[in-house]
Coordinates of C-alpha atoms and ligand atoms in Angstrom, one line a residue:
M1 CA -29.2 -30.9 13.8
Q2 CA -26.7 -32.6 16.4
R3 CA -23.7 -31.8 13.9
R4 CA -24.7 -28.1 13.0
K5 CA -25.1 -27.5 17.1
F6 CA -21.2 -29.3 17.3
L7 CA -20.3 -26.8 14.6
Q8 CA -21.9 -23.5 15.9
L9 CA -20.3 -24.4 19.2
S10 CA -16.7 -25.0 18.1
S11 CA -16.8 -22.3 16.0
L12 CA -18.1 -19.8 18.9
S13 CA -15.3 -21.7 21.6
V14 CA -12.3 -21.2 18.9
A15 CA -13.6 -17.2 18.4
S16 CA -14.1 -17.1 21.9
L17 CA -10.4 -18.3 22.5
S18 CA -9.0 -15.3 20.5
I19 CA -10.9 -12.9 22.2
K20 CA -10.1 -14.0 25.8
Q21 CA -6.1 -14.5 24.7
N22 CA -6.6 -10.5 23.5
N23 CA -7.9 -9.7 26.4
L24 CA -10.4 -7.1 25.2
I25 CA -13.9 -8.1 25.1
P26 CA -15.6 -11.0 26.8
N27 CA -16.5 -13.9 24.6
T28 CA -20.4 -13.6 25.0
I29 CA -20.0 -10.6 22.8
K30 CA -19.5 -10.9 19.3
K31 CA -22.0 -8.3 17.6
P32 CA -22.6 -5.2 17.1
I33 CA -19.9 -4.0 17.2
V34 CA -17.7 -1.0 15.8
I35 CA -14.0 -0.1 16.3
S36 CA -11.7 2.9 15.2
T37 CA -8.7 4.8 15.4
W38 CA -7.3 7.1 18.2
D39 CA -9.5 8.5 20.8
A40 CA -11.6 10.4 18.3
G41 CA -12.9 7.3 17.9
I42 CA -14.7 7.4 21.4
A43 CA -17.1 10.1 20.4
A44 CA -17.6 8.3 16.4
N45 CA -18.2 5.2 17.8
K46 CA -20.9 6.5 20.6
A47 CA -22.6 8.0 17.1
A48 CA -21.9 4.6 15.4
W49 CA -23.1 2.7 18.1
Q50 CA -26.8 4.2 17.7
V51 CA -27.4 2.7 14.4
L52 CA -26.1 -0.6 15.6
K53 CA -28.0 -0.7 18.9
N54 CA -31.0 0.0 16.6
N55 CA -31.0 -2.9 14.5
G56 CA -29.3 -0.7 11.9
R57 CA -26.7 -1.6 9.5
A58 CA -23.1 -1.2 9.5
L59 CA -22.7 0.9 6.2
D60 CA -24.9 3.7 8.1
A61 CA -22.9 3.4 11.4
V62 CA -19.5 3.9 10.0
E63 CA -20.8 6.8 8.3
Q64 CA -22.8 8.6 11.1
G65 CA -19.6 7.5 13.2
V66 CA -17.4 9.7 11.3
M67 CA -19.1 12.1 10.6
A68 CA -19.4 12.9 14.3
T69 CA -15.5 13.8 13.8
E70 CA -16.4 15.6 10.7
N71 CA -18.2 17.8 12.5
S72 CA -15.7 17.9 15.6
I73 CA -13.7 21.2 15.9
N74 CA -11.7 19.2 18.8
C75 CA -10.0 17.0 15.7
C76 CA -8.0 17.1 12.3
V77 CA -10.4 15.9 10.3
G78 CA -13.0 17.6 7.6
L79 CA -12.9 21.5 7.5
G80 CA -11.3 22.6 10.7
A81 CA -7.9 20.8 9.7
N82 CA -4.9 21.9 8.6
P83 CA -4.4 22.6 5.4
D84 CA -1.5 22.1 2.6
R85 CA 1.2 24.4 1.8
E86 CA -0.6 26.7 0.0
G87 CA -3.0 27.2 2.8
I88 CA -6.1 25.3 1.4
V89 CA -7.7 22.3 3.3
T90 CA -7.9 19.5 1.0
L91 CA -9.9 16.7 2.1
D92 CA -10.0 12.4 1.4
A93 CA -12.2 10.0 2.3
S94 CA -13.4 6.1 1.6
I95 CA -16.3 4.0 2.1
M96 CA -16.8 0.1 1.2
D97 CA -20.1 -2.0 2.3
E98 CA -20.7 -5.7 2.5
N99 CA -20.7 -6.6 -1.1
Y100 CA -17.7 -4.8 -1.8
N101 CA -19.4 -1.8 -3.1
C102 CA -17.0 1.3 -2.1
G103 CA -16.8 5.0 -3.2
S104 CA -14.4 7.6 -2.1
V105 CA -13.9 11.0 -2.8
A106 CA -9.9 12.5 -2.5
F107 CA -8.7 16.2 -2.8
L108 CA -12.0 17.6 -2.2
E109 CA -12.2 21.4 -1.1
R110 CA -15.1 23.1 1.0
I111 CA -17.3 20.2 2.0
K112 CA -17.7 19.4 5.3
H113 CA -18.3 16.0 5.0
P114 CA -16.6 13.9 2.8
I115 CA -17.2 10.7 3.8
S116 CA -21.0 10.9 3.0
V117 CA -20.3 12.2 -1.0
A118 CA -18.0 9.2 -0.7
R119 CA -20.9 6.8 -0.4
R120 CA -22.9 9.2 -2.8
V121 CA -20.2 8.2 -5.4
M122 CA -20.8 4.7 -4.3
E123 CA -24.5 4.7 -4.4
K124 CA -25.3 7.2 -7.3
T125 CA -22.1 6.6 -9.8
P126 CA -21.0 3.9 -11.9
H127 CA -17.5 5.1 -10.4
V128 CA -15.3 4.7 -7.1
M129 CA -13.4 7.9 -7.0
L130 CA -14.0 11.0 -7.8
V131 CA -11.4 13.6 -7.3
G132 CA -10.7 17.2 -7.0
S133 CA -12.9 19.7 -8.8
G134 CA -15.3 16.6 -10.3
A135 CA -16.1 15.8 -6.4
Q136 CA -16.5 18.9 -5.6
Q137 CA -19.2 19.9 -8.5
F138 CA -20.4 16.8 -7.4
A139 CA -21.2 17.2 -4.4
V140 CA -23.1 20.0 -5.3
A141 CA -24.6 19.0 -7.5
E142 CA -26.0 16.3 -5.0
G143 CA -27.0 19.0 -2.9
F144 CA -24.0 19.8 0.1
T145 CA -23.4 23.0 0.6
L146 CA -20.1 24.9 -0.4
E147 CA -18.8 26.3 2.3
E148 CA -16.3 29.1 3.0
Q149 CA -13.0 28.7 1.8
K150 CA -11.5 29.5 5.7
L151 CA -9.0 28.0 7.8
S152 CA -10.0 27.2 11.8
T153 CA -8.3 29.3 14.1
D154 CA -6.2 26.4 15.1
A155 CA -5.7 25.7 11.8
Q156 CA -4.9 29.1 11.0
K157 CA -2.4 29.5 14.1
A158 CA -1.0 26.2 13.0
Y159 CA 0.0 27.0 9.2
E160 CA 1.2 30.7 10.4
N161 CA 3.8 28.8 12.6
W162 CA 4.8 26.4 9.7
L163 CA 5.2 29.0 7.0
K164 CA 8.1 30.8 9.5
K165 CA 10.0 27.8 8.2
S166 CA 8.1 26.4 5.4
E167 CA 9.8 23.5 6.1
Y168 CA 9.2 20.3 3.4
K169 CA 9.8 17.1 5.3
P170 CA 7.2 14.8 3.9
V171 CA 8.6 11.6 5.6
I172 CA 7.9 12.9 9.3
N173 CA 4.4 12.3 9.5
I174 CA 4.2 10.8 13.4
E175 CA 0.9 11.6 14.2
R176 CA 1.1 11.3 17.4
S177 CA 5.0 11.4 19.5
E178 CA 5.9 11.3 23.0
S179 CA 8.5 14.5 22.3
G180 CA 6.6 17.0 20.1
H181 CA 5.9 16.9 16.6
G182 CA 7.2 17.5 13.4
P183 CA 6.5 20.0 11.2
F184 CA 4.2 17.6 9.3
A185 CA 2.4 16.3 12.1
P186 CA -1.1 17.8 13.7
A187 CA -0.7 20.9 16.3
K188 CA -1.2 20.0 20.0
L189 CA -4.8 21.6 21.4
E190 CA -4.6 23.7 24.2
S191 CA -6.4 21.5 26.0
G192 CA -3.4 19.1 26.2
E193 CA -5.6 16.8 23.7
W194 CA -4.0 15.8 19.9
N195 CA -5.4 16.0 17.0
H196 CA -5.2 13.2 14.5
D197 CA -5.7 13.8 10.7
T198 CA -7.6 10.8 9.8
I199 CA -10.5 8.7 11.3
G200 CA -11.0 5.0 10.5
M201 CA -13.9 3.1 11.5
L202 CA -15.2 -0.4 10.7
A203 CA -18.6 -2.2 12.1
L204 CA -20.1 -5.6 12.1
D205 CA -24.2 -5.3 12.7
N206 CA -26.7 -7.6 13.7
K207 CA -27.3 -9.2 11.0
G208 CA -23.4 -10.2 10.6
N209 CA -22.4 -7.8 7.5
L210 CA -19.1 -5.5 7.9
S211 CA -18.5 -2.3 6.9
G212 CA -15.8 0.5 6.9
S213 CA -14.9 4.2 6.7
C214 CA -12.1 6.7 6.5
T215 CA -12.1 10.4 6.6
T216 CA -8.9 12.8 6.2
S217 CA -7.5 15.8 5.7
G218 CA -4.1 14.1 5.1
Q219 CA -1.0 15.5 5.8
G220 CA -0.9 18.8 7.2
F221 CA 1.0 21.2 4.7
K222 CA 1.0 18.6 2.4
M223 CA 2.2 19.4 -1.4
R224 CA -0.8 20.8 -3.2
G225 CA -2.8 17.6 -4.8
R226 CA -1.1 15.4 -2.7
V227 CA -3.6 12.6 -1.8
G228 CA -2.6 9.6 0.9
D229 CA -3.9 6.1 1.2
S230 CA -7.0 7.0 2.5
P231 CA -9.4 7.5 -0.2
I232 CA -7.6 4.4 -2.2
I233 CA -9.6 0.9 -1.5
G234 CA -7.3 -1.8 -0.5
A235 CA -4.8 1.0 1.0
G236 CA -6.8 3.0 3.6
L237 CA -9.8 0.7 4.0
F238 CA -11.0 -2.6 2.9
V239 CA -13.5 -4.9 3.5
D240 CA -14.2 -8.5 2.7
N241 CA -17.7 -9.2 4.1
E242 CA -16.8 -13.3 4.0
V243 CA -13.8 -12.6 6.3
G244 CA -13.3 -9.2 7.4
A245 CA -12.1 -5.1 7.4
A246 CA -9.1 -3.0 8.4
V247 CA -8.3 0.6 7.7
A248 CA -5.5 2.6 8.1
T249 CA -3.7 5.4 9.7
G250 CA -0.5 7.0 9.9
Q251 CA 1.7 7.4 6.8
G252 CA 0.0 7.1 3.4
E253 CA 2.3 6.8 1.5
D254 CA 3.9 3.9 3.0
V255 CA 0.3 2.5 3.5
I256 CA -0.2 2.2 -0.5
R257 CA 3.1 1.1 -1.3
I258 CA 2.0 -2.5 0.2
A259 CA -1.7 -2.3 0.1
G260 CA -1.8 -2.5 3.6
S261 CA -6.0 -2.9 4.3
H262 CA -6.1 -5.0 2.0
T263 CA -3.1 -7.4 2.9
V264 CA -4.5 -7.5 6.6
V265 CA -8.0 -8.9 5.1
E266 CA -6.2 -11.6 3.3
L267 CA -4.0 -12.8 6.3
M268 CA -7.1 -13.1 8.5
R269 CA -8.3 -14.8 5.5
Q270 CA -5.0 -17.5 6.0
G271 CA -6.2 -17.8 9.5
L272 CA -4.7 -14.9 11.3
S273 CA -6.1 -13.0 14.6
P274 CA -7.0 -9.7 13.6
E275 CA -3.9 -8.5 15.6
E276 CA -1.6 -10.9 13.6
A277 CA -3.0 -9.7 10.6
C278 CA -2.1 -6.0 11.5
K279 CA 1.4 -7.1 12.8
K280 CA 2.3 -8.9 9.9
T281 CA 1.2 -6.2 7.6
I282 CA 3.4 -3.4 9.6
E283 CA 6.5 -6.3 9.1
R284 CA 5.6 -5.4 5.4
V285 CA 6.2 -1.9 5.8
I286 CA 9.4 -2.1 7.6
K287 CA 10.5 -4.9 4.6
A288 CA 9.7 -2.1 2.0
K289 CA 10.9 0.8 3.7
G290 CA 13.9 -0.4 5.7
I291 CA 13.7 0.1 9.5
E292 CA 16.1 3.5 9.6
K293 CA 13.5 4.9 7.5
C294 CA 10.5 3.9 9.8
K295 CA 12.1 5.1 12.9
Q296 CA 10.4 8.4 10.5
I297 CA 7.0 7.6 10.5
Q298 CA 3.7 5.8 11.9
V299 CA 2.0 3.4 10.3
C300 CA -1.0 1.9 12.5
F301 CA -4.0 -0.9 11.3
I302 CA -7.3 -1.7 13.2
A303 CA -9.3 -5.1 11.8
L304 CA -12.3 -6.2 13.1
N305 CA -13.4 -10.1 11.5
K306 CA -16.5 -11.5 11.0
N307 CA -16.6 -13.1 14.7
G308 CA -16.4 -9.9 15.9
Q309 CA -12.8 -10.0 17.1
V310 CA -10.9 -6.6 16.5
G311 CA -7.2 -5.9 16.8
A312 CA -4.4 -3.3 16.0
Y313 CA -0.6 -3.0 15.5
A314 CA 1.8 0.3 15.1
L315 CA 4.5 1.0 13.7
Q316 CA 4.9 2.8 17.0
K317 CA 4.5 3.9 20.3
G318 CA 1.7 6.3 20.9
F319 CA -1.3 4.6 18.6
N320 CA -4.9 3.9 20.0
Y321 CA -8.1 3.0 19.3
S322 CA -11.5 2.7 20.7
V323 CA -14.3 0.0 20.4
C324 CA -17.6 -0.1 21.3
Y325 CA -20.3 -3.3 21.8
A326 CA -22.2 -1.7 24.6
D327 CA -23.6 1.3 25.9
D328 CA -21.3 0.9 28.7
Y329 CA -18.7 -0.3 26.7
N330 CA -16.5 1.9 24.6
K331 CA -13.3 2.1 25.5
L332 CA -10.1 3.5 24.2
T333 CA -7.0 0.3 24.2
N334 CA -3.1 1.0 23.8
S335 CA -2.4 -0.6 20.6
K336 CA 1.2 -2.9 20.6
Y337 CA 3.5 -1.7 18.5
I338 CA 6.9 -2.7 16.7
L339 CA 9.5 -0.4 17.3
Ligands
LIG401 N1 -3.2 8.2 6.3 C1 -3.1 9.6 6.2 C2 -2.9 10.1 4.9 O1 -1.7 10.2 4.8 O2 -3.2 10.6 3.8

């Protein structure tokens, strides 16, 4: 009994120490907790928190959370997003629970909530991934509405603007930059807010179970058929309930190359904090691509471990992430970065 108490206390103090080190959350708070990418994560966390605070499952929280973003007209996720080069919005999404169950969809058109279709793939099929017309056919068979093929006003404007030059420069995809944005970056809204084309979310529920989700329109003005990291389990998203979870945003090709989210989780398994694991994984992106080419892109990871510790790292300045663990704590933090 005494020994068990001692072990509990010592593991708590180790967790508390790291939590204090990243200066983010008080050491008394461990779960439930939700973390998501970018400033759109604030609204998404709010939706996820409603599930978590009522003793709900992390899986439900990460689905409900990013559905709020897919619904939002102020974010380049979901059907309001920038289209591909042919002027068509195509969506990718993935979800993973505490038992290595996972589902994803890619190159999906005219469906408002790709994250929910990904969950149905996970729960109702023997497969992990459905793409294109097959994914759409499955969604419709599951009762999802086939929406009108029409660009949002912002996306239409951005597309017409892009068509003037029709430049294809896939290496330039800094989702948020100080100086402006390249042809593949999302447009700045009239409100002055930046759009981002991906939201990733990780949650730890009251039972101590982890889940994650990721949903995106991918790169604006991408080649038709292009699929990024977000629907690829192990690249855009990975959850191991023994260790932790990670999700990526930024240039998907460079996340896929190093199996980014799986790498973050495996580094946490080796004892690294979420922040250290994200940083080492970004270093691997640099090693794979070379530092000069890395200056043209953005790649970012967020991570959450089994103790409720959070962390993030980015290649470049400008990435932020949202953390929520109470009704009155849902805050945006600037990520550290390497370049
Ligand atoms: N990270 C989103 C994408 O590259 O599609």
